[in-house]
Amino acid sequence: MHQKVEGIVLNAVTTGDNDRLCTILTDKLGVIAAYAKGARNMKNKNFTATAQFVYGRFDLFHHRSYYTLDESEYEELNLGLRDDIVRLAVAQYLCQLAMELAPEGEPAGEYLPVLRAAFYYLSGDTRDPKLIKAAAELRLLSLSGYMPDLVMCASCGAYEHDRMYFLPATAQIKCDNCAPGGGKGGLPLSRGALTAMRHAVLSDVRKLYAFSLSGESLEQFYRASEAFALSKLEKRLTTLAFLRTLL
Ligand SMILES: [Zn+2]
């Protein structure tokens, strides 16, 4: 059975002499593995579109339990994100995170634009990679069912406070009156950092990265998002461990 999908190549490994086994995040089928015969060869029609981070269209053939790639057409190569080790490491982490969180064999149309825009900005170097990483991470976690409750202080209902704290284990926020100093495991959030977290979880995906944050507020946003990811992910992601040595 033939199927046309749009997707992003999350991973591509060489098999045999010249073949590639690609893990692709697709709109219609979620995360799939697709075998691209001969795609390691530069002259092969699928050589360009089967590299990691490429956004493109893929014409798949489904046979028994696996897919093979017939034709492909790239739209965004995202080559620029390889120019810098931090941006590359963020992109690799987002690929691994998507593999962990996105569904397999069922539509994942909401996940795709999160990664597509992240790679676009990382490639163009027009946003702080910390902002991209934290916003994408929170959004992917939320899409997969781990949506933190950021509306108000879980104890008193305050919407805003000069000092709020994020509690990764319970995915709640608490104000300084209810959890002085953040209580156990609480991470401080400035008003800016909390606004960024709310935006990352709830905004229109087309505007997911359309905000600015810097200094201590960006650090707080980054740390809170990462702490949440670490508390929810069942296994240790090697790409996150590597990224933590850089940032
Ligand atoms: Zn409170």
JSON list of C-alpha atoms and ligand atoms in Angstrom, two decimals:
[
{"chain": "A", "resi": 1, "resn": "MET", "atom": "CA", "xyz": [0.00, 0.00, 0.00]},
{"chain": "A", "resi": 2, "resn": "HIS", "atom": "CA", "xyz": [1.33, 3.42, -0.98]},
{"chain": "A", "resi": 3, "resn": "GLN", "atom": "CA", "xyz": [1.07, 6.42, 1.28]},
{"chain": "A", "resi": 4, "resn": "LYS", "atom": "CA", "xyz": [2.22, 10.03, 0.90]},
{"chain": "A", "resi": 5, "resn": "VAL", "atom": "CA", "xyz": [3.21, 11.82, 4.07]},
{"chain": "A", "resi": 6, "resn": "GLU", "atom": "CA", "xyz": [5.00, 14.95, 5.18]},
{"chain": "A", "resi": 7, "resn": "GLY", "atom": "CA", "xyz": [7.64, 14.59, 7.80]},
{"chain": "A", "resi": 8, "resn": "ILE", "atom": "CA", "xyz": [10.98, 15.30, 9.42]},
{"chain": "A", "resi": 9, "resn": "VAL", "atom": "CA", "xyz": [13.85, 12.82, 9.46]},
{"chain": "A", "resi": 10, "resn": "LEU", "atom": "CA", "xyz": [14.65, 12.31, 13.14]},
{"chain": "A", "resi": 11, "resn": "ASN", "atom": "CA", "xyz": [17.43, 9.82, 12.59]},
{"chain": "A", "resi": 12, "resn": "ALA", "atom": "CA", "xyz": [19.15, 8.11, 9.68]},
{"chain": "A", "resi": 13, "resn": "VAL", "atom": "CA", "xyz": [21.51, 5.18, 10.09]},
{"chain": "A", "resi": 14, "resn": "THR", "atom": "CA", "xyz": [23.44, 3.31, 7.46]},
{"chain": "A", "resi": 15, "resn": "THR", "atom": "CA", "xyz": [22.56, -0.30, 6.91]},
{"chain": "A", "resi": 16, "resn": "GLY", "atom": "CA", "xyz": [24.14, -2.70, 4.50]},
{"chain": "A", "resi": 17, "resn": "ASP", "atom": "CA", "xyz": [26.48, -1.03, 2.04]},
{"chain": "A", "resi": 18, "resn": "ASN", "atom": "CA", "xyz": [24.47, 1.88, 0.78]},
{"chain": "A", "resi": 19, "resn": "ASP", "atom": "CA", "xyz": [21.08, 1.82, 2.43]},
{"chain": "A", "resi": 20, "resn": "ARG", "atom": "CA", "xyz": [19.58, 4.05, 5.05]},
{"chain": "A", "resi": 21, "resn": "LEU", "atom": "CA", "xyz": [17.12, 3.22, 7.78]},
{"chain": "A", "resi": 22, "resn": "CYS", "atom": "CA", "xyz": [15.30, 6.46, 8.61]},
{"chain": "A", "resi": 23, "resn": "THR", "atom": "CA", "xyz": [13.16, 7.28, 11.60]},
{"chain": "A", "resi": 24, "resn": "ILE", "atom": "CA", "xyz": [10.65, 9.86, 10.40]},
{"chain": "A", "resi": 25, "resn": "LEU", "atom": "CA", "xyz": [8.13, 11.93, 12.32]},
{"chain": "A", "resi": 26, "resn": "THR", "atom": "CA", "xyz": [5.19, 12.12, 9.92]},
{"chain": "A", "resi": 27, "resn": "ASP", "atom": "CA", "xyz": [1.90, 13.97, 9.92]},
{"chain": "A", "resi": 28, "resn": "LYS", "atom": "CA", "xyz": [-0.34, 10.97, 9.19]},
{"chain": "A", "resi": 29, "resn": "LEU", "atom": "CA", "xyz": [1.53, 8.03, 10.71]},
{"chain": "A", "resi": 30, "resn": "GLY", "atom": "CA", "xyz": [3.41, 9.46, 13.69]},
{"chain": "A", "resi": 31, "resn": "VAL", "atom": "CA", "xyz": [6.92, 8.07, 14.13]},
{"chain": "A", "resi": 32, "resn": "ILE", "atom": "CA", "xyz": [7.80, 5.38, 11.63]},
{"chain": "A", "resi": 33, "resn": "ALA", "atom": "CA", "xyz": [10.88, 3.53, 10.45]},
{"chain": "A", "resi": 34, "resn": "ALA", "atom": "CA", "xyz": [11.40, 3.60, 6.69]},
{"chain": "A", "resi": 35, "resn": "TYR", "atom": "CA", "xyz": [13.99, 1.72, 4.75]},
{"chain": "A", "resi": 36, "resn": "ALA", "atom": "CA", "xyz": [15.57, 3.69, 1.88]},
{"chain": "A", "resi": 37, "resn": "LYS", "atom": "CA", "xyz": [17.44, 1.40, -0.46]},
{"chain": "A", "resi": 38, "resn": "GLY", "atom": "CA", "xyz": [20.63, 2.86, -1.88]},
{"chain": "A", "resi": 39, "resn": "ALA", "atom": "CA", "xyz": [20.05, 6.25, -0.22]},
{"chain": "A", "resi": 40, "resn": "ARG", "atom": "CA", "xyz": [23.62, 6.50, 1.08]},
{"chain": "A", "resi": 41, "resn": "ASN", "atom": "CA", "xyz": [24.76, 6.84, -2.51]},
{"chain": "A", "resi": 42, "resn": "MET", "atom": "CA", "xyz": [25.01, 10.51, -3.55]},
{"chain": "A", "resi": 43, "resn": "LYS", "atom": "CA", "xyz": [23.50, 9.72, -6.92]},
{"chain": "A", "resi": 44, "resn": "ASN", "atom": "CA", "xyz": [20.44, 8.07, -5.39]},
{"chain": "A", "resi": 45, "resn": "LYS", "atom": "CA", "xyz": [17.12, 9.94, -5.81]},
{"chain": "A", "resi": 46, "resn": "ASN", "atom": "CA", "xyz": [16.50, 9.74, -2.05]},
{"chain": "A", "resi": 47, "resn": "PHE", "atom": "CA", "xyz": [20.01, 10.79, -0.94]},
{"chain": "A", "resi": 48, "resn": "THR", "atom": "CA", "xyz": [19.21, 14.41, -0.02]},
{"chain": "A", "resi": 49, "resn": "ALA", "atom": "CA", "xyz": [15.83, 14.02, 1.66]},
{"chain": "A", "resi": 50, "resn": "THR", "atom": "CA", "xyz": [16.87, 11.11, 3.90]},
{"chain": "A", "resi": 51, "resn": "ALA", "atom": "CA", "xyz": [19.41, 13.05, 5.97]},
{"chain": "A", "resi": 52, "resn": "GLN", "atom": "CA", "xyz": [18.68, 13.95, 9.59]},
{"chain": "A", "resi": 53, "resn": "PHE", "atom": "CA", "xyz": [16.67, 17.18, 10.19]},
{"chain": "A", "resi": 54, "resn": "VAL", "atom": "CA", "xyz": [15.27, 17.34, 6.62]},
{"chain": "A", "resi": 55, "resn": "TYR", "atom": "CA", "xyz": [11.64, 18.38, 6.29]},
{"chain": "A", "resi": 56, "resn": "GLY", "atom": "CA", "xyz": [10.05, 16.92, 3.21]},
{"chain": "A", "resi": 57, "resn": "ARG", "atom": "CA", "xyz": [7.44, 14.80, 1.49]},
{"chain": "A", "resi": 58, "resn": "PHE", "atom": "CA", "xyz": [7.82, 11.06, 1.48]},
{"chain": "A", "resi": 59, "resn": "ASP", "atom": "CA", "xyz": [6.14, 8.50, -0.70]},
{"chain": "A", "resi": 60, "resn": "LEU", "atom": "CA", "xyz": [6.08, 5.28, 1.31]},
{"chain": "A", "resi": 61, "resn": "PHE", "atom": "CA", "xyz": [5.25, 1.71, 0.55]},
{"chain": "A", "resi": 62, "resn": "HIS", "atom": "CA", "xyz": [3.90, -0.32, 3.44]},
{"chain": "A", "resi": 63, "resn": "HIS", "atom": "CA", "xyz": [4.59, -4.00, 3.37]},
{"chain": "A", "resi": 64, "resn": "ARG", "atom": "CA", "xyz": [3.92, -6.28, 6.33]},
{"chain": "A", "resi": 65, "resn": "SER", "atom": "CA", "xyz": [5.46, -4.53, 9.33]},
{"chain": "A", "resi": 66, "resn": "TYR", "atom": "CA", "xyz": [7.74, -2.00, 7.69]},
{"chain": "A", "resi": 67, "resn": "TYR", "atom": "CA", "xyz": [7.88, 0.88, 5.27]},
{"chain": "A", "resi": 68, "resn": "THR", "atom": "CA", "xyz": [10.13, 1.39, 2.33]},
{"chain": "A", "resi": 69, "resn": "LEU", "atom": "CA", "xyz": [10.74, 4.77, 0.76]},
{"chain": "A", "resi": 70, "resn": "ASP", "atom": "CA", "xyz": [9.89, 5.08, -2.91]},
{"chain": "A", "resi": 71, "resn": "GLU", "atom": "CA", "xyz": [10.24, 8.77, -3.62]},
{"chain": "A", "resi": 72, "resn": "SER", "atom": "CA", "xyz": [11.09, 11.82, -1.56]},
{"chain": "A", "resi": 73, "resn": "GLU", "atom": "CA", "xyz": [11.16, 15.53, -2.02]},
{"chain": "A", "resi": 74, "resn": "TYR", "atom": "CA", "xyz": [12.86, 17.88, 0.41]},
{"chain": "A", "resi": 75, "resn": "GLU", "atom": "CA", "xyz": [11.45, 21.21, 1.41]},
{"chain": "A", "resi": 76, "resn": "GLU", "atom": "CA", "xyz": [13.83, 22.38, 4.15]},
{"chain": "A", "resi": 77, "resn": "LEU", "atom": "CA", "xyz": [17.30, 20.90, 4.57]},
{"chain": "A", "resi": 78, "resn": "ASN", "atom": "CA", "xyz": [18.06, 22.83, 7.77]},
{"chain": "A", "resi": 79, "resn": "LEU", "atom": "CA", "xyz": [21.77, 22.65, 7.05]},
{"chain": "A", "resi": 80, "resn": "GLY", "atom": "CA", "xyz": [22.51, 25.82, 9.05]},
{"chain": "A", "resi": 81, "resn": "LEU", "atom": "CA", "xyz": [21.87, 24.17, 12.38]},
{"chain": "A", "resi": 82, "resn": "ARG", "atom": "CA", "xyz": [24.99, 22.07, 11.87]},
{"chain": "A", "resi": 83, "resn": "ASP", "atom": "CA", "xyz": [27.17, 25.20, 11.98]},
{"chain": "A", "resi": 84, "resn": "ASP", "atom": "CA", "xyz": [27.13, 25.38, 15.74]},
{"chain": "A", "resi": 85, "resn": "ILE", "atom": "CA", "xyz": [27.54, 22.61, 18.29]},
{"chain": "A", "resi": 86, "resn": "VAL", "atom": "CA", "xyz": [24.90, 23.99, 20.68]},
{"chain": "A", "resi": 87, "resn": "ARG", "atom": "CA", "xyz": [22.22, 24.37, 18.01]},
{"chain": "A", "resi": 88, "resn": "LEU", "atom": "CA", "xyz": [23.07, 20.93, 16.64]},
{"chain": "A", "resi": 89, "resn": "ALA", "atom": "CA", "xyz": [22.85, 19.39, 20.11]},
{"chain": "A", "resi": 90, "resn": "VAL", "atom": "CA", "xyz": [19.47, 21.05, 20.74]},
{"chain": "A", "resi": 91, "resn": "ALA", "atom": "CA", "xyz": [18.16, 19.69, 17.42]},
{"chain": "A", "resi": 92, "resn": "GLN", "atom": "CA", "xyz": [19.42, 16.20, 18.20]},
{"chain": "A", "resi": 93, "resn": "TYR", "atom": "CA", "xyz": [17.77, 16.30, 21.61]},
{"chain": "A", "resi": 94, "resn": "LEU", "atom": "CA", "xyz": [14.46, 17.40, 20.08]},
{"chain": "A", "resi": 95, "resn": "CYS", "atom": "CA", "xyz": [14.67, 14.50, 17.62]},
{"chain": "A", "resi": 96, "resn": "GLN", "atom": "CA", "xyz": [15.18, 12.01, 20.44]},
{"chain": "A", "resi": 97, "resn": "LEU", "atom": "CA", "xyz": [12.46, 13.63, 22.53]},
{"chain": "A", "resi": 98, "resn": "ALA", "atom": "CA", "xyz": [10.00, 13.39, 19.63]},
{"chain": "A", "resi": 99, "resn": "MET", "atom": "CA", "xyz": [10.89, 9.70, 19.21]},
{"chain": "A", "resi": 100, "resn": "GLU", "atom": "CA", "xyz": [10.06, 9.16, 22.88]},
{"chain": "A", "resi": 101, "resn": "LEU", "atom": "CA", "xyz": [6.86, 11.17, 23.00]},
{"chain": "A", "resi": 102, "resn": "ALA", "atom": "CA", "xyz": [5.16, 11.14, 19.59]},
{"chain": "A", "resi": 103, "resn": "PRO", "atom": "CA", "xyz": [2.76, 8.31, 18.77]},
{"chain": "A", "resi": 104, "resn": "GLU", "atom": "CA", "xyz": [3.71, 5.47, 16.45]},
{"chain": "A", "resi": 105, "resn": "GLY", "atom": "CA", "xyz": [1.39, 4.46, 13.64]},
{"chain": "A", "resi": 106, "resn": "GLU", "atom": "CA", "xyz": [-1.21, 7.14, 14.25]},
{"chain": "A", "resi": 107, "resn": "PRO", "atom": "CA", "xyz": [-1.46, 10.80, 13.23]},
{"chain": "A", "resi": 108, "resn": "ALA", "atom": "CA", "xyz": [0.99, 13.23, 14.81]},
{"chain": "A", "resi": 109, "resn": "GLY", "atom": "CA", "xyz": [0.09, 16.36, 12.92]},
{"chain": "A", "resi": 110, "resn": "GLU", "atom": "CA", "xyz": [0.44, 18.58, 15.98]},
{"chain": "A", "resi": 111, "resn": "TYR", "atom": "CA", "xyz": [3.98, 17.44, 16.74]},
{"chain": "A", "resi": 112, "resn": "LEU", "atom": "CA", "xyz": [5.33, 18.15, 13.29]},
{"chain": "A", "resi": 113, "resn": "PRO", "atom": "CA", "xyz": [5.05, 21.97, 13.23]},
{"chain": "A", "resi": 114, "resn": "VAL", "atom": "CA", "xyz": [6.74, 22.14, 16.66]},
{"chain": "A", "resi": 115, "resn": "LEU", "atom": "CA", "xyz": [9.86, 20.50, 15.27]},
{"chain": "A", "resi": 116, "resn": "ARG", "atom": "CA", "xyz": [9.66, 22.08, 11.85]},
{"chain": "A", "resi": 117, "resn": "ALA", "atom": "CA", "xyz": [9.70, 25.64, 13.21]},
{"chain": "A", "resi": 118, "resn": "ALA", "atom": "CA", "xyz": [12.33, 24.77, 15.83]},
{"chain": "A", "resi": 119, "resn": "PHE", "atom": "CA", "xyz": [14.71, 23.52, 13.14]},
{"chain": "A", "resi": 120, "resn": "TYR", "atom": "CA", "xyz": [13.95, 26.51, 10.95]},
{"chain": "A", "resi": 121, "resn": "TYR", "atom": "CA", "xyz": [14.93, 28.95, 13.70]},
{"chain": "A", "resi": 122, "resn": "LEU", "atom": "CA", "xyz": [17.91, 26.90, 14.85]},
{"chain": "A", "resi": 123, "resn": "SER", "atom": "CA", "xyz": [19.14, 26.73, 11.30]},
{"chain": "A", "resi": 124, "resn": "GLY", "atom": "CA", "xyz": [18.77, 30.46, 10.71]},
{"chain": "A", "resi": 125, "resn": "ASP", "atom": "CA", "xyz": [20.24, 31.31, 14.13]},
{"chain": "A", "resi": 126, "resn": "THR", "atom": "CA", "xyz": [17.53, 33.92, 14.71]},
{"chain": "A", "resi": 127, "resn": "ARG", "atom": "CA", "xyz": [16.43, 32.81, 18.21]},
{"chain": "A", "resi": 128, "resn": "ASP", "atom": "CA", "xyz": [18.32, 31.86, 21.33]},
{"chain": "A", "resi": 129, "resn": "PRO", "atom": "CA", "xyz": [18.73, 28.05, 21.23]},
{"chain": "A", "resi": 130, "resn": "LYS", "atom": "CA", "xyz": [17.81, 27.94, 24.93]},
{"chain": "A", "resi": 131, "resn": "LEU", "atom": "CA", "xyz": [14.44, 29.52, 24.17]},
{"chain": "A", "resi": 132, "resn": "ILE", "atom": "CA", "xyz": [13.81, 27.10, 21.30]},
{"chain": "A", "resi": 133, "resn": "LYS", "atom": "CA", "xyz": [14.81, 24.08, 23.35]},
{"chain": "A", "resi": 134, "resn": "ALA", "atom": "CA", "xyz": [12.68, 24.95, 26.38]},
{"chain": "A", "resi": 135, "resn": "ALA", "atom": "CA", "xyz": [9.58, 25.95, 24.36]},
{"chain": "A", "resi": 136, "resn": "ALA", "atom": "CA", "xyz": [9.72, 22.87, 22.13]},
{"chain": "A", "resi": 137, "resn": "GLU", "atom": "CA", "xyz": [10.37, 20.56, 25.09]},
{"chain": "A", "resi": 138, "resn": "LEU", "atom": "CA", "xyz": [7.40, 21.88, 27.06]},
{"chain": "A", "resi": 139, "resn": "ARG", "atom": "CA", "xyz": [5.13, 21.75, 24.04]},
{"chain": "A", "resi": 140, "resn": "LEU", "atom": "CA", "xyz": [6.08, 18.18, 23.11]},
{"chain": "A", "resi": 141, "resn": "LEU", "atom": "CA", "xyz": [5.54, 17.04, 26.69]},
{"chain": "A", "resi": 142, "resn": "SER", "atom": "CA", "xyz": [2.16, 18.78, 26.77]},
{"chain": "A", "resi": 143, "resn": "LEU", "atom": "CA", "xyz": [1.08, 17.21, 23.48]},
{"chain": "A", "resi": 144, "resn": "SER", "atom": "CA", "xyz": [1.94, 13.77, 24.75]},
{"chain": "A", "resi": 145, "resn": "GLY", "atom": "CA", "xyz": [-0.25, 14.13, 27.81]},
{"chain": "A", "resi": 146, "resn": "TYR", "atom": "CA", "xyz": [2.05, 15.76, 30.35]},
{"chain": "A", "resi": 147, "resn": "MET", "atom": "CA", "xyz": [0.52, 19.21, 30.40]},
{"chain": "A", "resi": 148, "resn": "PRO", "atom": "CA", "xyz": [1.52, 21.17, 33.49]},
{"chain": "A", "resi": 149, "resn": "ASP", "atom": "CA", "xyz": [-1.18, 23.17, 35.26]},
{"chain": "A", "resi": 150, "resn": "LEU", "atom": "CA", "xyz": [0.15, 26.70, 34.99]},
{"chain": "A", "resi": 151, "resn": "VAL", "atom": "CA", "xyz": [-3.09, 28.64, 35.34]},
{"chain": "A", "resi": 152, "resn": "MET", "atom": "CA", "xyz": [-2.82, 29.58, 39.00]},
{"chain": "A", "resi": 153, "resn": "CYS", "atom": "CA", "xyz": [-1.25, 28.84, 42.34]},
{"chain": "A", "resi": 154, "resn": "ALA", "atom": "CA", "xyz": [-2.42, 25.34, 43.20]},
{"chain": "A", "resi": 155, "resn": "SER", "atom": "CA", "xyz": [-3.09, 26.37, 46.82]},
{"chain": "A", "resi": 156, "resn": "CYS", "atom": "CA", "xyz": [-4.60, 29.88, 46.81]},
{"chain": "A", "resi": 157, "resn": "GLY", "atom": "CA", "xyz": [-5.57, 30.40, 43.17]},
{"chain": "A", "resi": 158, "resn": "ALA", "atom": "CA", "xyz": [-3.39, 33.49, 42.58]},
{"chain": "A", "resi": 159, "resn": "TYR", "atom": "CA", "xyz": [-2.83, 34.05, 38.85]},
{"chain": "A", "resi": 160, "resn": "GLU", "atom": "CA", "xyz": [0.30, 36.12, 39.32]},
{"chain": "A", "resi": 161, "resn": "HIS", "atom": "CA", "xyz": [2.75, 36.85, 42.07]},
{"chain": "A", "resi": 162, "resn": "ASP", "atom": "CA", "xyz": [6.17, 38.46, 42.11]},
{"chain": "A", "resi": 163, "resn": "ARG", "atom": "CA", "xyz": [7.61, 35.11, 43.03]},
{"chain": "A", "resi": 164, "resn": "MET", "atom": "CA", "xyz": [6.04, 31.90, 41.82]},
{"chain": "A", "resi": 165, "resn": "TYR", "atom": "CA", "xyz": [7.53, 28.42, 41.86]},
{"chain": "A", "resi": 166, "resn": "PHE", "atom": "CA", "xyz": [7.16, 25.51, 39.50]},
{"chain": "A", "resi": 167, "resn": "LEU", "atom": "CA", "xyz": [6.92, 22.07, 41.09]},
{"chain": "A", "resi": 168, "resn": "PRO", "atom": "CA", "xyz": [8.02, 19.54, 38.42]},
{"chain": "A", "resi": 169, "resn": "ALA", "atom": "CA", "xyz": [6.92, 16.44, 40.31]},
{"chain": "A", "resi": 170, "resn": "THR", "atom": "CA", "xyz": [3.28, 17.55, 40.54]},
{"chain": "A", "resi": 171, "resn": "ALA", "atom": "CA", "xyz": [3.34, 19.82, 37.44]},
{"chain": "A", "resi": 172, "resn": "GLN", "atom": "CA", "xyz": [1.87, 22.72, 39.43]},
{"chain": "A", "resi": 173, "resn": "ILE", "atom": "CA", "xyz": [2.79, 26.26, 40.32]},
{"chain": "A", "resi": 174, "resn": "LYS", "atom": "CA", "xyz": [2.65, 27.79, 43.77]},
{"chain": "A", "resi": 175, "resn": "CYS", "atom": "CA", "xyz": [3.09, 31.36, 44.96]},
{"chain": "A", "resi": 176, "resn": "ASP", "atom": "CA", "xyz": [5.62, 32.45, 47.57]},
{"chain": "A", "resi": 177, "resn": "ASN", "atom": "CA", "xyz": [2.91, 32.79, 50.21]},
{"chain": "A", "resi": 178, "resn": "CYS", "atom": "CA", "xyz": [1.81, 29.18, 49.84]},
{"chain": "A", "resi": 179, "resn": "ALA", "atom": "CA", "xyz": [5.24, 27.63, 49.25]},
{"chain": "A", "resi": 180, "resn": "PRO", "atom": "CA", "xyz": [7.79, 29.92, 50.90]},
{"chain": "A", "resi": 181, "resn": "GLY", "atom": "CA", "xyz": [11.10, 29.67, 49.06]},
{"chain": "A", "resi": 182, "resn": "GLY", "atom": "CA", "xyz": [9.54, 27.20, 46.66]},
{"chain": "A", "resi": 183, "resn": "GLY", "atom": "CA", "xyz": [9.15, 24.43, 49.19]},
{"chain": "A", "resi": 184, "resn": "LYS", "atom": "CA", "xyz": [10.66, 21.10, 48.32]},
{"chain": "A", "resi": 185, "resn": "GLY", "atom": "CA", "xyz": [11.93, 20.93, 44.74]},
{"chain": "A", "resi": 186, "resn": "GLY", "atom": "CA", "xyz": [10.31, 24.20, 43.68]},
{"chain": "A", "resi": 187, "resn": "LEU", "atom": "CA", "xyz": [11.96, 26.21, 40.90]},
{"chain": "A", "resi": 188, "resn": "PRO", "atom": "CA", "xyz": [11.64, 30.00, 40.95]},
{"chain": "A", "resi": 189, "resn": "LEU", "atom": "CA", "xyz": [9.75, 31.72, 38.14]},
{"chain": "A", "resi": 190, "resn": "SER", "atom": "CA", "xyz": [9.77, 35.43, 37.45]},
{"chain": "A", "resi": 191, "resn": "ARG", "atom": "CA", "xyz": [6.65, 36.90, 35.84]},
{"chain": "A", "resi": 192, "resn": "GLY", "atom": "CA", "xyz": [8.44, 36.69, 32.49]},
{"chain": "A", "resi": 193, "resn": "ALA", "atom": "CA", "xyz": [9.46, 33.06, 32.96]},
{"chain": "A", "resi": 194, "resn": "LEU", "atom": "CA", "xyz": [5.91, 32.05, 33.96]},
{"chain": "A", "resi": 195, "resn": "THR", "atom": "CA", "xyz": [4.45, 33.91, 30.97]},
{"chain": "A", "resi": 196, "resn": "ALA", "atom": "CA", "xyz": [6.89, 32.03, 28.71]},
{"chain": "A", "resi": 197, "resn": "MET", "atom": "CA", "xyz": [5.86, 28.68, 30.19]},
{"chain": "A", "resi": 198, "resn": "ARG", "atom": "CA", "xyz": [2.17, 29.46, 29.70]},
{"chain": "A", "resi": 199, "resn": "HIS", "atom": "CA", "xyz": [2.89, 30.53, 26.14]},
{"chain": "A", "resi": 200, "resn": "ALA", "atom": "CA", "xyz": [4.89, 27.36, 25.37]},
{"chain": "A", "resi": 201, "resn": "VAL", "atom": "CA", "xyz": [2.03, 25.17, 26.54]},
{"chain": "A", "resi": 202, "resn": "LEU", "atom": "CA", "xyz": [-1.00, 27.03, 25.22]},
{"chain": "A", "resi": 203, "resn": "SER", "atom": "CA", "xyz": [-0.10, 29.32, 22.31]},
{"chain": "A", "resi": 204, "resn": "ASP", "atom": "CA", "xyz": [-1.05, 28.78, 18.70]},
{"chain": "A", "resi": 205, "resn": "VAL", "atom": "CA", "xyz": [1.74, 26.52, 17.40]},
{"chain": "A", "resi": 206, "resn": "ARG", "atom": "CA", "xyz": [2.49, 29.03, 14.64]},
{"chain": "A", "resi": 207, "resn": "LYS", "atom": "CA", "xyz": [3.50, 31.53, 17.32]},
{"chain": "A", "resi": 208, "resn": "LEU", "atom": "CA", "xyz": [5.23, 29.06, 19.61]},
{"chain": "A", "resi": 209, "resn": "TYR", "atom": "CA", "xyz": [8.68, 30.69, 19.28]},
{"chain": "A", "resi": 210, "resn": "ALA", "atom": "CA", "xyz": [7.45, 34.23, 18.66]},
{"chain": "A", "resi": 211, "resn": "PHE", "atom": "CA", "xyz": [8.46, 35.77, 21.96]},
{"chain": "A", "resi": 212, "resn": "SER", "atom": "CA", "xyz": [11.63, 37.05, 23.53]},
{"chain": "A", "resi": 213, "resn": "LEU", "atom": "CA", "xyz": [13.11, 36.32, 26.90]},
{"chain": "A", "resi": 214, "resn": "SER", "atom": "CA", "xyz": [16.59, 36.91, 28.24]},
{"chain": "A", "resi": 215, "resn": "GLY", "atom": "CA", "xyz": [18.77, 36.97, 31.35]},
{"chain": "A", "resi": 216, "resn": "GLU", "atom": "CA", "xyz": [17.55, 35.32, 34.53]},
{"chain": "A", "resi": 217, "resn": "SER", "atom": "CA", "xyz": [13.98, 34.86, 33.21]},
{"chain": "A", "resi": 218, "resn": "LEU", "atom": "CA", "xyz": [15.28, 32.79, 30.29]},
{"chain": "A", "resi": 219, "resn": "GLU", "atom": "CA", "xyz": [17.42, 30.73, 32.68]},
{"chain": "A", "resi": 220, "resn": "GLN", "atom": "CA", "xyz": [14.41, 30.06, 34.90]},
{"chain": "A", "resi": 221, "resn": "PHE", "atom": "CA", "xyz": [12.23, 29.08, 31.93]},
{"chain": "A", "resi": 222, "resn": "TYR", "atom": "CA", "xyz": [14.99, 26.77, 30.69]},
{"chain": "A", "resi": 223, "resn": "ARG", "atom": "CA", "xyz": [15.58, 25.11, 34.06]},
{"chain": "A", "resi": 224, "resn": "ALA", "atom": "CA", "xyz": [11.88, 24.63, 34.84]},
{"chain": "A", "resi": 225, "resn": "SER", "atom": "CA", "xyz": [11.20, 23.04, 31.46]},
{"chain": "A", "resi": 226, "resn": "GLU", "atom": "CA", "xyz": [14.17, 20.71, 31.72]},
{"chain": "A", "resi": 227, "resn": "ALA", "atom": "CA", "xyz": [13.32, 19.69, 35.29]},
{"chain": "A", "resi": 228, "resn": "PHE", "atom": "CA", "xyz": [9.82, 18.83, 34.09]},
{"chain": "A", "resi": 229, "resn": "ALA", "atom": "CA", "xyz": [11.19, 16.74, 31.21]},
{"chain": "A", "resi": 230, "resn": "LEU", "atom": "CA", "xyz": [13.55, 14.88, 33.52]},
{"chain": "A", "resi": 231, "resn": "SER", "atom": "CA", "xyz": [10.73, 14.12, 35.94]},
{"chain": "A", "resi": 232, "resn": "LYS", "atom": "CA", "xyz": [8.46, 12.73, 33.19]},
{"chain": "A", "resi": 233, "resn": "LEU", "atom": "CA", "xyz": [10.83, 10.84, 30.88]},
{"chain": "A", "resi": 234, "resn": "GLU", "atom": "CA", "xyz": [11.17, 7.22, 31.80]},
{"chain": "A", "resi": 235, "resn": "LYS", "atom": "CA", "xyz": [14.62, 6.79, 30.39]},
{"chain": "A", "resi": 236, "resn": "ARG", "atom": "CA", "xyz": [17.71, 8.93, 30.33]},
{"chain": "A", "resi": 237, "resn": "LEU", "atom": "CA", "xyz": [18.15, 10.54, 26.92]},
{"chain": "A", "resi": 238, "resn": "THR", "atom": "CA", "xyz": [21.76, 10.51, 25.75]},
{"chain": "A", "resi": 239, "resn": "THR", "atom": "CA", "xyz": [21.25, 13.67, 23.69]},
{"chain": "A", "resi": 240, "resn": "LEU", "atom": "CA", "xyz": [20.03, 15.56, 26.76]},
{"chain": "A", "resi": 241, "resn": "ALA", "atom": "CA", "xyz": [22.98, 14.37, 28.80]},
{"chain": "A", "resi": 242, "resn": "PHE", "atom": "CA", "xyz": [25.28, 15.69, 26.06]},
{"chain": "A", "resi": 243, "resn": "LEU", "atom": "CA", "xyz": [23.42, 19.00, 25.80]},
{"chain": "A", "resi": 244, "resn": "ARG", "atom": "CA", "xyz": [23.77, 19.45, 29.56]},
{"chain": "A", "resi": 245, "resn": "THR", "atom": "CA", "xyz": [27.54, 19.42, 29.15]},
{"chain": "A", "resi": 246, "resn": "LEU", "atom": "CA", "xyz": [27.22, 22.41, 26.79]},
{"chain": "A", "resi": 247, "resn": "LEU", "atom": "CA", "xyz": [24.51, 24.59, 28.35]},
{"chain": "B", "resi": 1, "resn": "ZN", "atom": "ZN", "xyz": [-0.69, 30.76, 46.61]}
]
